[in-house]
């Protein structure tokens, strides 16, 4: 695991720490490793004792992360309906699987870019959502992703894909 940079100004240090939590690889599996080398032919498999397939988990991660990003950036944000809008209702095709995986990673990069943008104050309340900050939204993404990526690893192990 890479050693954190030393000697950073407090603002830069805060941003670096948030990004480290978002990317994983410290106390949690790193995102790209968790999603690497998954055969599309197996993503709909549900191992015994597991309620979700890899597709269910990754599509849920994609939807939820996009929703959090939309909430943070869009003053006209409209909430999704829980739980129906947050989980897929059908199995994945190979194209849908790849699109979801790529979109999830791209949105994670967008959250990281938002945190790294020096024009963004992670501690300032959002104009359209008093009480909410970019810091809170970034930590929500990190926490939610860590939880479900842990499930991805467990399902991969049960399927013999880890």
PDB file of C-alpha atoms in Angstrom:
ATOM      1  CA  UNK A   1       0.000   0.000   0.000  1.00  0.00           C
ATOM      2  CA  UNK A   2       1.421   3.420  -0.889  1.00  0.00           C
ATOM      3  CA  UNK A   3       2.633   5.558   1.973  1.00  0.00           C
ATOM      4  CA  UNK A   4       0.669   8.802   2.426  1.00  0.00           C
ATOM      5  CA  UNK A   5       2.494  11.906   1.305  1.00  0.00           C
ATOM      6  CA  UNK A   6       4.057  13.876   4.120  1.00  0.00           C
ATOM      7  CA  UNK A   7       4.399  17.625   4.447  1.00  0.00           C
ATOM      8  CA  UNK A   8       1.105  18.445   2.735  1.00  0.00           C
ATOM      9  CA  UNK A   9      -0.798  21.577   3.661  1.00  0.00           C
ATOM     10  CA  UNK A  10      -3.884  20.762   5.771  1.00  0.00           C
ATOM     11  CA  UNK A  11      -6.306  21.273   2.864  1.00  0.00           C
ATOM     12  CA  UNK A  12      -4.273  19.058   0.554  1.00  0.00           C
ATOM     13  CA  UNK A  13      -3.864  16.467   3.315  1.00  0.00           C
ATOM     14  CA  UNK A  14      -7.632  16.348   3.878  1.00  0.00           C
ATOM     15  CA  UNK A  15      -8.249  15.867   0.152  1.00  0.00           C
ATOM     16  CA  UNK A  16      -5.574  13.154  -0.081  1.00  0.00           C
ATOM     17  CA  UNK A  17      -7.066  11.275   2.870  1.00  0.00           C
ATOM     18  CA  UNK A  18     -10.587  11.424   1.415  1.00  0.00           C
ATOM     19  CA  UNK A  19      -9.313  10.148  -1.943  1.00  0.00           C
ATOM     20  CA  UNK A  20      -7.440   7.317  -0.204  1.00  0.00           C
ATOM     21  CA  UNK A  21     -10.662   6.195   1.471  1.00  0.00           C
ATOM     22  CA  UNK A  22     -12.607   6.487  -1.794  1.00  0.00           C
ATOM     23  CA  UNK A  23     -10.093   4.444  -3.781  1.00  0.00           C
ATOM     24  CA  UNK A  24      -9.682   1.744  -1.128  1.00  0.00           C
ATOM     25  CA  UNK A  25      -6.619  -0.387  -0.776  1.00  0.00           C
ATOM     26  CA  UNK A  26      -5.903   0.321   2.873  1.00  0.00           C
ATOM     27  CA  UNK A  27      -8.324  -1.368   5.265  1.00  0.00           C
ATOM     28  CA  UNK A  28     -10.643  -2.196   2.344  1.00  0.00           C
ATOM     29  CA  UNK A  29     -10.191  -3.922  -0.990  1.00  0.00           C
ATOM     30  CA  UNK A  30      -9.356  -1.428  -3.687  1.00  0.00           C
ATOM     31  CA  UNK A  31     -12.221  -0.893  -6.103  1.00  0.00           C
ATOM     32  CA  UNK A  32     -10.499  -1.836  -9.320  1.00  0.00           C
ATOM     33  CA  UNK A  33      -9.098  -5.057  -7.854  1.00  0.00           C
ATOM     34  CA  UNK A  34     -12.523  -6.090  -6.568  1.00  0.00           C
ATOM     35  CA  UNK A  35     -13.993  -5.673 -10.065  1.00  0.00           C
ATOM     36  CA  UNK A  36     -11.081  -6.984 -12.129  1.00  0.00           C
ATOM     37  CA  UNK A  37     -11.254 -10.095 -14.284  1.00  0.00           C
ATOM     38  CA  UNK A  38     -14.909 -10.935 -13.730  1.00  0.00           C
ATOM     39  CA  UNK A  39     -16.248 -13.115 -16.540  1.00  0.00           C
ATOM     40  CA  UNK A  40     -19.553 -11.747 -17.866  1.00  0.00           C
ATOM     41  CA  UNK A  41     -20.848 -15.308 -18.097  1.00  0.00           C
ATOM     42  CA  UNK A  42     -20.766 -15.619 -14.276  1.00  0.00           C
ATOM     43  CA  UNK A  43     -22.038 -12.233 -13.069  1.00  0.00           C
ATOM     44  CA  UNK A  44     -25.653 -13.399 -12.735  1.00  0.00           C
ATOM     45  CA  UNK A  45     -24.746 -16.483 -10.648  1.00  0.00           C
ATOM     46  CA  UNK A  46     -26.040 -16.449  -7.057  1.00  0.00           C
ATOM     47  CA  UNK A  47     -24.055 -18.775  -4.821  1.00  0.00           C
ATOM     48  CA  UNK A  48     -25.914 -20.723  -2.128  1.00  0.00           C
ATOM     49  CA  UNK A  49     -26.464 -18.579   0.939  1.00  0.00           C
ATOM     50  CA  UNK A  50     -25.997 -15.271  -0.887  1.00  0.00           C
ATOM     51  CA  UNK A  51     -28.975 -13.069  -1.767  1.00  0.00           C
ATOM     52  CA  UNK A  52     -27.178 -11.168  -4.524  1.00  0.00           C
ATOM     53  CA  UNK A  53     -25.229 -11.872  -7.682  1.00  0.00           C
ATOM     54  CA  UNK A  54     -22.177  -9.874  -8.734  1.00  0.00           C
ATOM     55  CA  UNK A  55     -24.453  -8.052 -11.182  1.00  0.00           C
ATOM     56  CA  UNK A  56     -26.902  -7.130  -8.431  1.00  0.00           C
ATOM     57  CA  UNK A  57     -24.121  -5.712  -6.291  1.00  0.00           C
ATOM     58  CA  UNK A  58     -22.262  -3.792  -8.996  1.00  0.00           C
ATOM     59  CA  UNK A  59     -25.417  -2.352 -10.514  1.00  0.00           C
ATOM     60  CA  UNK A  60     -26.578  -1.319  -7.024  1.00  0.00           C
ATOM     61  CA  UNK A  61     -23.191   0.292  -6.392  1.00  0.00           C
ATOM     62  CA  UNK A  62     -23.419   2.139  -9.714  1.00  0.00           C
ATOM     63  CA  UNK A  63     -26.930   3.414  -9.107  1.00  0.00           C
ATOM     64  CA  UNK A  64     -26.307   4.486  -5.511  1.00  0.00           C
ATOM     65  CA  UNK A  65     -22.988   6.192  -6.254  1.00  0.00           C
ATOM     66  CA  UNK A  66     -24.523   8.056  -9.214  1.00  0.00           C
ATOM     67  CA  UNK A  67     -27.432   9.076  -6.995  1.00  0.00           C
ATOM     68  CA  UNK A  68     -25.088  10.473  -4.341  1.00  0.00           C
ATOM     69  CA  UNK A  69     -23.114  12.353  -7.003  1.00  0.00           C
ATOM     70  CA  UNK A  70     -26.306  13.752  -8.518  1.00  0.00           C
ATOM     71  CA  UNK A  71     -27.508  14.859  -5.071  1.00  0.00           C
ATOM     72  CA  UNK A  72     -24.213  16.661  -4.461  1.00  0.00           C
ATOM     73  CA  UNK A  73     -24.139  18.456  -7.810  1.00  0.00           C
ATOM     74  CA  UNK A  74     -27.725  19.022  -8.909  1.00  0.00           C
ATOM     75  CA  UNK A  75     -29.899  21.658  -7.247  1.00  0.00           C
ATOM     76  CA  UNK A  76     -32.874  20.054  -9.018  1.00  0.00           C
ATOM     77  CA  UNK A  77     -32.087  16.563  -7.721  1.00  0.00           C
ATOM     78  CA  UNK A  78     -35.042  14.204  -7.437  1.00  0.00           C
ATOM     79  CA  UNK A  79     -34.717  11.283  -5.060  1.00  0.00           C
ATOM     80  CA  UNK A  80     -35.021   7.729  -6.297  1.00  0.00           C
ATOM     81  CA  UNK A  81     -37.571   5.389  -4.737  1.00  0.00           C
ATOM     82  CA  UNK A  82     -36.095   3.029  -2.154  1.00  0.00           C
ATOM     83  CA  UNK A  83     -35.515   0.163  -2.673  1.00  0.00           C
ATOM     84  CA  UNK A  84     -36.931  -0.410  -6.143  1.00  0.00           C
ATOM     85  CA  UNK A  85     -34.863   2.181  -8.002  1.00  0.00           C
ATOM     86  CA  UNK A  86     -31.598   1.101  -6.366  1.00  0.00           C
ATOM     87  CA  UNK A  87     -31.473  -2.566  -7.398  1.00  0.00           C
ATOM     88  CA  UNK A  88     -31.656  -4.191 -10.844  1.00  0.00           C
ATOM     89  CA  UNK A  89     -34.823  -6.045 -11.714  1.00  0.00           C
ATOM     90  CA  UNK A  90     -33.324  -8.353 -14.350  1.00  0.00           C
ATOM     91  CA  UNK A  91     -30.126 -10.253 -15.011  1.00  0.00           C
ATOM     92  CA  UNK A  92     -27.302  -8.562 -16.885  1.00  0.00           C
ATOM     93  CA  UNK A  93     -26.406  -9.013 -20.493  1.00  0.00           C
ATOM     94  CA  UNK A  94     -22.662  -8.909 -21.194  1.00  0.00           C
ATOM     95  CA  UNK A  95     -23.076  -5.383 -22.614  1.00  0.00           C
ATOM     96  CA  UNK A  96     -25.073  -4.184 -19.591  1.00  0.00           C
ATOM     97  CA  UNK A  97     -22.483  -5.681 -17.236  1.00  0.00           C
ATOM     98  CA  UNK A  98     -19.583  -3.927 -18.947  1.00  0.00           C
ATOM     99  CA  UNK A  99     -21.489  -0.625 -19.177  1.00  0.00           C
ATOM    100  CA  UNK A 100     -22.364  -0.734 -15.468  1.00  0.00           C
ATOM    101  CA  UNK A 101     -18.809  -1.600 -14.424  1.00  0.00           C
ATOM    102  CA  UNK A 102     -17.346   1.202 -16.550  1.00  0.00           C
ATOM    103  CA  UNK A 103     -19.962   3.733 -15.403  1.00  0.00           C
ATOM    104  CA  UNK A 104     -19.351   2.852 -11.755  1.00  0.00           C
ATOM    105  CA  UNK A 105     -15.600   3.385 -12.143  1.00  0.00           C
ATOM    106  CA  UNK A 106     -16.115   6.620 -14.121  1.00  0.00           C
ATOM    107  CA  UNK A 107     -18.452   7.990 -11.459  1.00  0.00           C
ATOM    108  CA  UNK A 108     -15.950   7.061  -8.754  1.00  0.00           C
ATOM    109  CA  UNK A 109     -13.349   9.039 -10.714  1.00  0.00           C
ATOM    110  CA  UNK A 110     -15.831  11.954 -10.839  1.00  0.00           C
ATOM    111  CA  UNK A 111     -16.246  11.865  -7.043  1.00  0.00           C
ATOM    112  CA  UNK A 112     -12.456  11.816  -6.658  1.00  0.00           C
ATOM    113  CA  UNK A 113     -12.094  14.725  -9.117  1.00  0.00           C
ATOM    114  CA  UNK A 114     -14.690  16.699  -7.159  1.00  0.00           C
ATOM    115  CA  UNK A 115     -12.759  16.145  -3.931  1.00  0.00           C
ATOM    116  CA  UNK A 116      -9.430  16.994  -5.561  1.00  0.00           C
ATOM    117  CA  UNK A 117     -10.765  20.179  -7.192  1.00  0.00           C
ATOM    118  CA  UNK A 118      -9.323  23.068  -5.206  1.00  0.00           C
ATOM    119  CA  UNK A 119     -12.390  25.134  -6.136  1.00  0.00           C
ATOM    120  CA  UNK A 120     -14.477  22.705  -4.077  1.00  0.00           C
ATOM    121  CA  UNK A 121     -14.508  23.282  -0.335  1.00  0.00           C
ATOM    122  CA  UNK A 122     -15.304  19.860   1.097  1.00  0.00           C
ATOM    123  CA  UNK A 123     -16.565  21.429   4.344  1.00  0.00           C
ATOM    124  CA  UNK A 124     -18.922  24.064   2.955  1.00  0.00           C
ATOM    125  CA  UNK A 125     -22.613  23.220   3.018  1.00  0.00           C
ATOM    126  CA  UNK A 126     -24.193  22.629  -0.367  1.00  0.00           C
ATOM    127  CA  UNK A 127     -26.255  25.657  -1.424  1.00  0.00           C
ATOM    128  CA  UNK A 128     -29.182  23.464  -2.407  1.00  0.00           C
ATOM    129  CA  UNK A 129     -28.911  21.075   0.558  1.00  0.00           C
ATOM    130  CA  UNK A 130     -28.133  22.835   3.858  1.00  0.00           C
ATOM    131  CA  UNK A 131     -26.475  20.509   6.339  1.00  0.00           C
ATOM    132  CA  UNK A 132     -24.821  18.459   3.586  1.00  0.00           C
ATOM    133  CA  UNK A 133     -21.236  18.850   2.382  1.00  0.00           C
ATOM    134  CA  UNK A 134     -19.029  17.321  -0.296  1.00  0.00           C
ATOM    135  CA  UNK A 135     -17.078  15.718   2.550  1.00  0.00           C
ATOM    136  CA  UNK A 136     -20.222  14.005   3.828  1.00  0.00           C
ATOM    137  CA  UNK A 137     -21.172  12.816   0.341  1.00  0.00           C
ATOM    138  CA  UNK A 138     -17.651  11.537  -0.380  1.00  0.00           C
ATOM    139  CA  UNK A 139     -17.570   9.634   2.911  1.00  0.00           C
ATOM    140  CA  UNK A 140     -21.019   8.211   2.160  1.00  0.00           C
ATOM    141  CA  UNK A 141     -19.738   6.954  -1.202  1.00  0.00           C
ATOM    142  CA  UNK A 142     -16.644   5.472   0.445  1.00  0.00           C
ATOM    143  CA  UNK A 143     -18.620   3.755   3.201  1.00  0.00           C
ATOM    144  CA  UNK A 144     -21.311   2.373   0.896  1.00  0.00           C
ATOM    145  CA  UNK A 145     -18.773   1.184  -1.660  1.00  0.00           C
ATOM    146  CA  UNK A 146     -16.602  -0.497   0.986  1.00  0.00           C
ATOM    147  CA  UNK A 147     -19.589  -2.409   2.354  1.00  0.00           C
ATOM    148  CA  UNK A 148     -20.794  -3.723  -0.985  1.00  0.00           C
ATOM    149  CA  UNK A 149     -17.319  -4.314  -2.431  1.00  0.00           C
ATOM    150  CA  UNK A 150     -16.739  -6.575   0.567  1.00  0.00           C
ATOM    151  CA  UNK A 151     -19.842  -8.460  -0.532  1.00  0.00           C
ATOM    152  CA  UNK A 152     -18.454  -8.606  -4.081  1.00  0.00           C
ATOM    153  CA  UNK A 153     -15.319 -10.294  -2.717  1.00  0.00           C
ATOM    154  CA  UNK A 154     -17.414 -12.758  -0.688  1.00  0.00           C
ATOM    155  CA  UNK A 155     -19.535 -13.668  -3.730  1.00  0.00           C
ATOM    156  CA  UNK A 156     -16.408 -13.987  -5.872  1.00  0.00           C
ATOM    157  CA  UNK A 157     -14.902 -16.361  -3.306  1.00  0.00           C
ATOM    158  CA  UNK A 158     -18.087 -18.436  -3.179  1.00  0.00           C
ATOM    159  CA  UNK A 159     -18.050 -18.660  -6.988  1.00  0.00           C
ATOM    160  CA  UNK A 160     -14.352 -19.570  -7.093  1.00  0.00           C
ATOM    161  CA  UNK A 161     -13.483 -16.285  -8.821  1.00  0.00           C
ATOM    162  CA  UNK A 162     -11.130 -14.807  -6.193  1.00  0.00           C
TER     163      UNK A 162
END
